[in-house]
mmCIF file of C-alpha atoms in Angstrom:
data_model
loop_
_atom_site.group_PDB
_atom_site.id
_atom_site.type_symbol
_atom_site.label_atom_id
_atom_site.label_comp_id
_atom_site.label_asym_id
_atom_site.label_seq_id
_atom_site.Cartn_x
_atom_site.Cartn_y
_atom_site.Cartn_z
ATOM 1 C CA UNK A 99 99.027 22.037 53.564
ATOM 2 C CA UNK A 100 101.256 20.085 55.924
ATOM 3 C CA UNK A 101 104.562 21.811 54.108
ATOM 4 C CA UNK A 102 102.957 25.332 55.279
ATOM 5 C CA UNK A 103 102.455 23.354 58.803
ATOM 6 C CA UNK A 104 106.191 22.066 58.671
ATOM 7 C CA UNK A 105 107.252 25.363 57.895
ATOM 8 C CA UNK A 106 105.370 27.232 60.582
ATOM 9 C CA UNK A 107 106.822 24.576 63.497
ATOM 10 C CA UNK A 108 110.743 24.859 62.072
ATOM 11 C CA UNK A 109 110.692 28.865 62.243
ATOM 12 C CA UNK A 110 109.668 28.399 65.966
ATOM 13 C CA UNK A 111 111.989 25.874 66.336
ATOM 14 C CA UNK A 112 114.756 28.736 65.488
ATOM 15 C CA UNK A 113 113.427 32.107 66.863
ATOM 16 C CA UNK A 114 116.513 33.323 68.720
ATOM 17 C CA UNK A 115 116.702 32.924 72.621
ATOM 18 C CA UNK A 116 118.933 34.018 75.554
ATOM 19 C CA UNK A 117 121.528 31.687 76.480
ATOM 20 C CA UNK A 118 120.726 31.104 79.928
ATOM 21 C CA UNK A 119 123.323 28.054 80.945
ATOM 22 C CA UNK A 120 125.642 30.106 81.984
ATOM 23 C CA UNK A 121 127.760 29.188 85.616
ATOM 24 C CA UNK A 122 125.261 31.147 87.575
ATOM 25 C CA UNK A 123 121.414 32.172 86.735
ATOM 26 C CA UNK A 124 122.014 36.354 88.231
ATOM 27 C CA UNK A 125 121.798 38.308 91.006
ATOM 28 C CA UNK A 126 118.103 39.830 91.907
ATOM 29 C CA UNK A 127 118.518 42.719 93.748
ATOM 30 C CA UNK A 128 115.507 43.861 96.130
ATOM 31 C CA UNK A 129 115.437 47.372 97.033
ATOM 32 C CA UNK A 130 112.248 47.797 99.352
ATOM 33 C CA UNK A 131 111.147 51.430 100.634
ATOM 34 C CA UNK A 132 108.901 50.537 103.852
ATOM 35 C CA UNK A 133 109.553 53.128 105.872
ATOM 36 C CA UNK A 134 109.843 57.253 104.372
ATOM 37 C CA UNK A 135 111.442 60.423 106.322
ATOM 38 C CA UNK A 136 109.140 61.970 103.493
ATOM 39 C CA UNK A 137 106.017 64.298 105.044
ATOM 40 C CA UNK A 138 102.924 62.847 103.484
ATOM 41 C CA UNK A 139 104.357 59.128 102.528
ATOM 42 C CA UNK A 140 103.229 56.744 105.121
ATOM 43 C CA UNK A 141 104.326 53.054 106.012
ATOM 44 C CA UNK A 142 104.035 50.640 103.299
ATOM 45 C CA UNK A 143 102.435 48.322 105.414
ATOM 46 C CA UNK A 144 102.363 44.825 103.701
ATOM 47 C CA UNK A 145 105.831 45.134 101.915
ATOM 48 C CA UNK A 146 107.508 42.631 104.190
ATOM 49 C CA UNK A 147 105.230 40.237 102.710
ATOM 50 C CA UNK A 148 105.907 41.250 98.760
ATOM 51 C CA UNK A 149 109.380 41.229 99.824
ATOM 52 C CA UNK A 150 109.047 37.235 101.165
ATOM 53 C CA UNK A 151 107.569 36.240 98.310
ATOM 54 C CA UNK A 152 110.164 37.299 96.212
ATOM 55 C CA UNK A 153 113.054 36.301 97.652
ATOM 56 C CA UNK A 154 111.539 33.022 97.828
ATOM 57 C CA UNK A 155 110.509 33.096 94.185
ATOM 58 C CA UNK A 156 113.414 34.168 92.742
ATOM 59 C CA UNK A 157 115.373 31.475 94.169
ATOM 60 C CA UNK A 158 113.430 28.912 93.621
ATOM 61 C CA UNK A 159 114.487 30.293 90.065
ATOM 62 C CA UNK A 160 118.479 29.950 90.529
ATOM 63 C CA UNK A 161 118.897 33.343 91.297
ATOM 64 C CA UNK A 162 121.299 35.011 94.091
ATOM 65 C CA UNK A 163 119.585 37.495 96.309
ATOM 66 C CA UNK A 164 120.749 40.941 97.512
ATOM 67 C CA UNK A 165 117.632 42.648 99.824
ATOM 68 C CA UNK A 166 118.301 46.496 100.716
ATOM 69 C CA UNK A 167 115.719 47.763 103.329
ATOM 70 C CA UNK A 168 114.831 51.894 103.352
ATOM 71 C CA UNK A 169 117.955 53.369 102.131
ATOM 72 C CA UNK A 170 118.562 56.997 101.559
ATOM 73 C CA UNK A 171 118.612 58.000 97.392
ATOM 74 C CA UNK A 172 122.270 58.592 98.480
ATOM 75 C CA UNK A 173 122.840 55.036 99.878
ATOM 76 C CA UNK A 174 120.626 53.050 96.795
ATOM 77 C CA UNK A 175 123.300 54.856 94.133
ATOM 78 C CA UNK A 176 125.863 52.936 96.089
ATOM 79 C CA UNK A 177 124.428 50.006 96.512
ATOM 80 C CA UNK A 178 123.731 50.355 92.824
ATOM 81 C CA UNK A 179 127.722 51.120 92.238
ATOM 82 C CA UNK A 180 128.529 48.170 93.906
ATOM 83 C CA UNK A 181 126.519 45.684 91.797
ATOM 84 C CA UNK A 182 126.879 47.574 88.487
ATOM 85 C CA UNK A 183 130.490 47.123 89.004
ATOM 86 C CA UNK A 184 130.673 43.346 90.395
ATOM 87 C CA UNK A 185 131.730 40.797 87.700
ATOM 88 C CA UNK A 186 128.403 39.229 85.795
ATOM 89 C CA UNK A 187 130.235 37.748 83.688
ATOM 90 C CA UNK A 188 129.188 34.217 84.709
ATOM 91 C CA UNK A 189 125.960 35.147 84.694
ATOM 92 C CA UNK A 190 122.811 34.634 82.408
ATOM 93 C CA UNK A 191 120.905 37.587 83.321
ATOM 94 C CA UNK A 192 119.641 40.345 86.131
ATOM 95 C CA UNK A 193 116.922 41.304 88.181
ATOM 96 C CA UNK A 194 116.151 44.142 90.360
ATOM 97 C CA UNK A 195 112.645 44.327 91.778
ATOM 98 C CA UNK A 196 111.372 47.982 93.752
ATOM 99 C CA UNK A 197 109.114 47.986 96.306
ATOM 100 C CA UNK A 198 108.274 52.187 96.897
ATOM 101 C CA UNK A 199 105.975 54.531 96.717
ATOM 102 C CA UNK A 200 105.996 56.681 93.728
ATOM 103 C CA UNK A 201 103.723 59.252 91.390
ATOM 104 C CA UNK A 202 104.117 60.437 87.970
ATOM 105 C CA UNK A 203 107.768 61.988 88.265
ATOM 106 C CA UNK A 204 109.366 58.493 89.795
ATOM 107 C CA UNK A 205 109.946 56.377 92.517
ATOM 108 C CA UNK A 206 110.421 57.295 96.630
ATOM 109 C CA UNK A 207 113.618 56.466 98.071
ATOM 110 C CA UNK A 208 113.321 56.770 102.375
ATOM 111 C CA UNK A 209 114.680 60.767 101.756
ATOM 112 C CA UNK A 210 113.484 61.999 97.872
ATOM 113 C CA UNK A 211 112.645 60.279 94.324
ATOM 114 C CA UNK A 212 114.521 59.270 91.948
ATOM 115 C CA UNK A 213 113.687 58.207 88.180
ATOM 116 C CA UNK A 214 114.005 54.809 86.996
ATOM 117 C CA UNK A 215 116.048 56.113 84.159
ATOM 118 C CA UNK A 216 118.544 57.346 86.918
ATOM 119 C CA UNK A 217 118.488 53.393 88.404
ATOM 120 C CA UNK A 218 118.262 51.668 84.842
ATOM 121 C CA UNK A 219 121.210 53.705 83.415
ATOM 122 C CA UNK A 220 123.395 52.100 86.026
ATOM 123 C CA UNK A 221 122.989 48.843 84.246
ATOM 124 C CA UNK A 222 123.079 49.861 80.917
ATOM 125 C CA UNK A 223 125.003 48.088 78.293
ATOM 126 C CA UNK A 224 127.370 51.022 78.182
ATOM 127 C CA UNK A 225 128.230 51.197 81.587
ATOM 128 C CA UNK A 226 127.603 47.597 82.624
ATOM 129 C CA UNK A 227 129.771 46.059 80.091
ATOM 130 C CA UNK A 228 129.572 42.453 81.785
ATOM 131 C CA UNK A 229 125.827 42.334 81.399
ATOM 132 C CA UNK A 230 125.809 43.316 77.470
ATOM 133 C CA UNK A 231 123.661 41.409 75.796
ATOM 134 C CA UNK A 232 122.299 39.791 78.722
ATOM 135 C CA UNK A 233 118.660 40.507 79.757
ATOM 136 C CA UNK A 234 117.985 43.058 82.575
ATOM 137 C CA UNK A 235 114.505 42.536 84.227
ATOM 138 C CA UNK A 236 113.023 45.639 86.104
ATOM 139 C CA UNK A 237 109.626 44.660 88.871
ATOM 140 C CA UNK A 238 108.313 48.034 89.917
ATOM 141 C CA UNK A 239 105.259 48.098 92.283
ATOM 142 C CA UNK A 240 104.928 51.533 92.610
ATOM 143 C CA UNK A 241 102.052 54.092 91.973
ATOM 144 C CA UNK A 242 102.431 56.323 88.892
ATOM 145 C CA UNK A 243 100.266 59.034 89.778
ATOM 146 C CA UNK A 244 96.993 58.883 91.651
ATOM 147 C CA UNK A 245 94.294 57.917 88.939
ATOM 148 C CA UNK A 246 92.382 55.021 89.944
ATOM 149 C CA UNK A 247 91.194 52.526 87.128
ATOM 150 C CA UNK A 248 87.500 51.511 87.528
ATOM 151 C CA UNK A 249 87.210 49.657 84.803
ATOM 152 C CA UNK A 250 84.760 49.718 81.706
ATOM 153 C CA UNK A 251 82.225 47.625 79.709
ATOM 154 C CA UNK A 252 84.996 47.386 76.761
ATOM 155 C CA UNK A 253 82.947 47.160 72.908
ATOM 156 C CA UNK A 254 86.274 47.529 70.788
ATOM 157 C CA UNK A 255 89.708 47.060 71.382
ATOM 158 C CA UNK A 256 92.003 50.123 72.482
ATOM 159 C CA UNK A 257 95.331 51.595 71.497
ATOM 160 C CA UNK A 258 97.361 53.357 73.890
ATOM 161 C CA UNK A 259 100.758 51.882 72.868
ATOM 162 C CA UNK A 260 102.158 55.864 72.807
ATOM 163 C CA UNK A 261 100.774 56.889 76.206
ATOM 164 C CA UNK A 262 102.360 53.492 77.266
ATOM 165 C CA UNK A 263 105.871 54.175 75.967
ATOM 166 C CA UNK A 264 108.603 55.452 78.863
ATOM 167 C CA UNK A 265 110.768 58.266 78.505
ATOM 168 C CA UNK A 266 113.675 56.072 79.413
ATOM 169 C CA UNK A 267 116.383 54.204 78.043
ATOM 170 C CA UNK A 268 116.353 53.041 74.577
ATOM 171 C CA UNK A 269 118.805 50.219 75.398
ATOM 172 C CA UNK A 270 118.446 46.566 73.956
ATOM 173 C CA UNK A 271 117.949 43.489 76.517
ATOM 174 C CA UNK A 272 116.060 45.607 79.205
ATOM 175 C CA UNK A 273 112.664 44.477 80.179
ATOM 176 C CA UNK A 274 110.325 46.572 82.539
ATOM 177 C CA UNK A 275 107.394 45.246 84.195
ATOM 178 C CA UNK A 276 105.326 48.099 85.762
ATOM 179 C CA UNK A 277 102.615 47.244 88.401
ATOM 180 C CA UNK A 278 100.109 49.891 86.825
ATOM 181 C CA UNK A 279 100.482 52.198 83.628
ATOM 182 C CA UNK A 280 101.137 55.799 84.315
ATOM 183 C CA UNK A 281 98.867 58.019 85.918
ATOM 184 C CA UNK A 282 97.433 55.114 88.362
ATOM 185 C CA UNK A 283 97.639 53.933 91.470
ATOM 186 C CA UNK A 284 98.852 50.728 92.303
ATOM 187 C CA UNK A 285 97.013 48.524 95.302
ATOM 188 C CA UNK A 286 98.590 46.362 97.979
ATOM 189 C CA UNK A 287 97.017 44.773 100.646
ATOM 190 C CA UNK A 288 98.444 45.460 104.632
ATOM 191 C CA UNK A 289 98.447 42.067 105.232
ATOM 192 C CA UNK A 290 98.531 40.216 101.802
ATOM 193 C CA UNK A 291 101.454 42.245 99.707
ATOM 194 C CA UNK A 292 100.626 44.115 96.642
ATOM 195 C CA UNK A 293 98.155 42.585 94.243
ATOM 196 C CA UNK A 294 100.925 42.856 91.440
ATOM 197 C CA UNK A 295 104.105 41.206 93.114
ATOM 198 C CA UNK A 296 101.733 38.492 94.481
ATOM 199 C CA UNK A 297 100.129 37.380 91.226
ATOM 200 C CA UNK A 298 103.697 37.427 89.711
ATOM 201 C CA UNK A 299 105.589 35.661 92.158
ATOM 202 C CA UNK A 300 102.576 32.653 91.725
ATOM 203 C CA UNK A 301 102.691 32.522 88.236
ATOM 204 C CA UNK A 302 106.370 32.343 88.161
ATOM 205 C CA UNK A 303 106.571 29.294 90.590
ATOM 206 C CA UNK A 304 103.998 27.701 88.280
ATOM 207 C CA UNK A 305 105.396 28.453 84.834
ATOM 208 C CA UNK A 306 108.893 30.034 85.710
ATOM 209 C CA UNK A 307 110.771 26.831 84.473
ATOM 210 C CA UNK A 308 108.748 25.595 81.064
ATOM 211 C CA UNK A 309 107.029 29.122 79.818
ATOM 212 C CA UNK A 310 108.962 32.016 77.867
ATOM 213 C CA UNK A 311 108.710 35.278 80.093
ATOM 214 C CA UNK A 312 106.405 37.130 78.009
ATOM 215 C CA UNK A 313 103.853 34.414 78.417
ATOM 216 C CA UNK A 314 104.184 34.610 81.805
ATOM 217 C CA UNK A 315 103.941 38.309 81.987
ATOM 218 C CA UNK A 316 100.757 38.004 79.901
ATOM 219 C CA UNK A 317 99.379 35.802 82.847
ATOM 220 C CA UNK A 318 100.266 38.304 85.177
ATOM 221 C CA UNK A 319 98.318 40.553 83.495
ATOM 222 C CA UNK A 320 95.202 38.755 82.816
ATOM 223 C CA UNK A 321 95.651 37.372 87.100
ATOM 224 C CA UNK A 322 95.780 41.244 88.237
ATOM 225 C CA UNK A 323 92.753 42.313 86.051
ATOM 226 C CA UNK A 324 90.428 39.093 86.668
ATOM 227 C CA UNK A 325 90.953 38.591 90.392
ATOM 228 C CA UNK A 326 91.265 41.617 92.114
ATOM 229 C CA UNK A 327 89.090 44.550 93.026
ATOM 230 C CA UNK A 328 88.964 46.763 95.679
ATOM 231 C CA UNK A 329 85.935 47.517 98.302
ATOM 232 C CA UNK A 330 85.822 51.083 96.017
ATOM 233 C CA UNK A 331 85.382 48.706 93.066
ATOM 234 C CA UNK A 332 88.612 49.778 91.119
ATOM 235 C CA UNK A 333 90.717 47.308 89.420
ATOM 236 C CA UNK A 334 94.577 47.283 88.296
ATOM 237 C CA UNK A 335 96.516 46.321 84.952
ATOM 238 C CA UNK A 336 100.226 45.581 85.144
ATOM 239 C CA UNK A 337 102.170 47.328 81.957
ATOM 240 C CA UNK A 338 105.046 45.537 80.214
ATOM 241 C CA UNK A 339 107.510 47.473 78.238
ATOM 242 C CA UNK A 340 109.793 45.727 76.784
ATOM 243 C CA UNK A 341 113.221 46.005 74.424
ATOM 244 C CA UNK A 342 113.963 42.734 74.930
ATOM 245 C CA UNK A 343 115.475 41.393 71.744
ATOM 246 C CA UNK A 344 114.908 37.278 71.927
ATOM 247 C CA UNK A 345 112.519 35.130 73.764
ATOM 248 C CA UNK A 346 113.771 34.355 77.099
ATOM 249 C CA UNK A 347 113.185 30.999 79.537
ATOM 250 C CA UNK A 348 113.957 31.170 83.347
#
């Protein structure tokens, strides 16, 4: 038994993790869309609270912060080009947080919709060489449809992995963390911010420097699912889609 235990611990000690001791931790790009020119998409009140909390959290983790507000699609493209063509060779990773309206087709800039696939392409290994082999993290607070999750009384496990897989890039070293699975509404409080972003930042501040990222995100899932419920009885469950190839300790 002792030999088996020793073997397990040795295996855990040698699992590969991303190199995170470059001179700089990395850039965190925040794309905050609060005001829209599109009919039917009102102001996202509460988004300023999310933006403030994200800036504080990622700064404490050692990230440089760049914030862009209410960009048109063309302006978004200009910012993405600027960031993607920067020299990231002395940085350990890259993070992007998107706060906006969304639906099953994509995410909204101030004036029109764009796809996550389009945005992430700017940071793919083939386009942004100085981030090749490094973790690229995307956190998306946006609706992905209009369905509401009222929860159910479960009597067994379910597996819907096929439905959760995004039809996007297959590049390595990319992580997507959505506020909700495809098809569902994402909740946001007009004063306190969104359920997902506030839970993410709280747990990153508590454990960001001592737990592996997937452990952190599992705790975020639990916090959102258990701590929040709308006045109409709706719940929310974040959705993690990982193409990371190593463990990540921020």
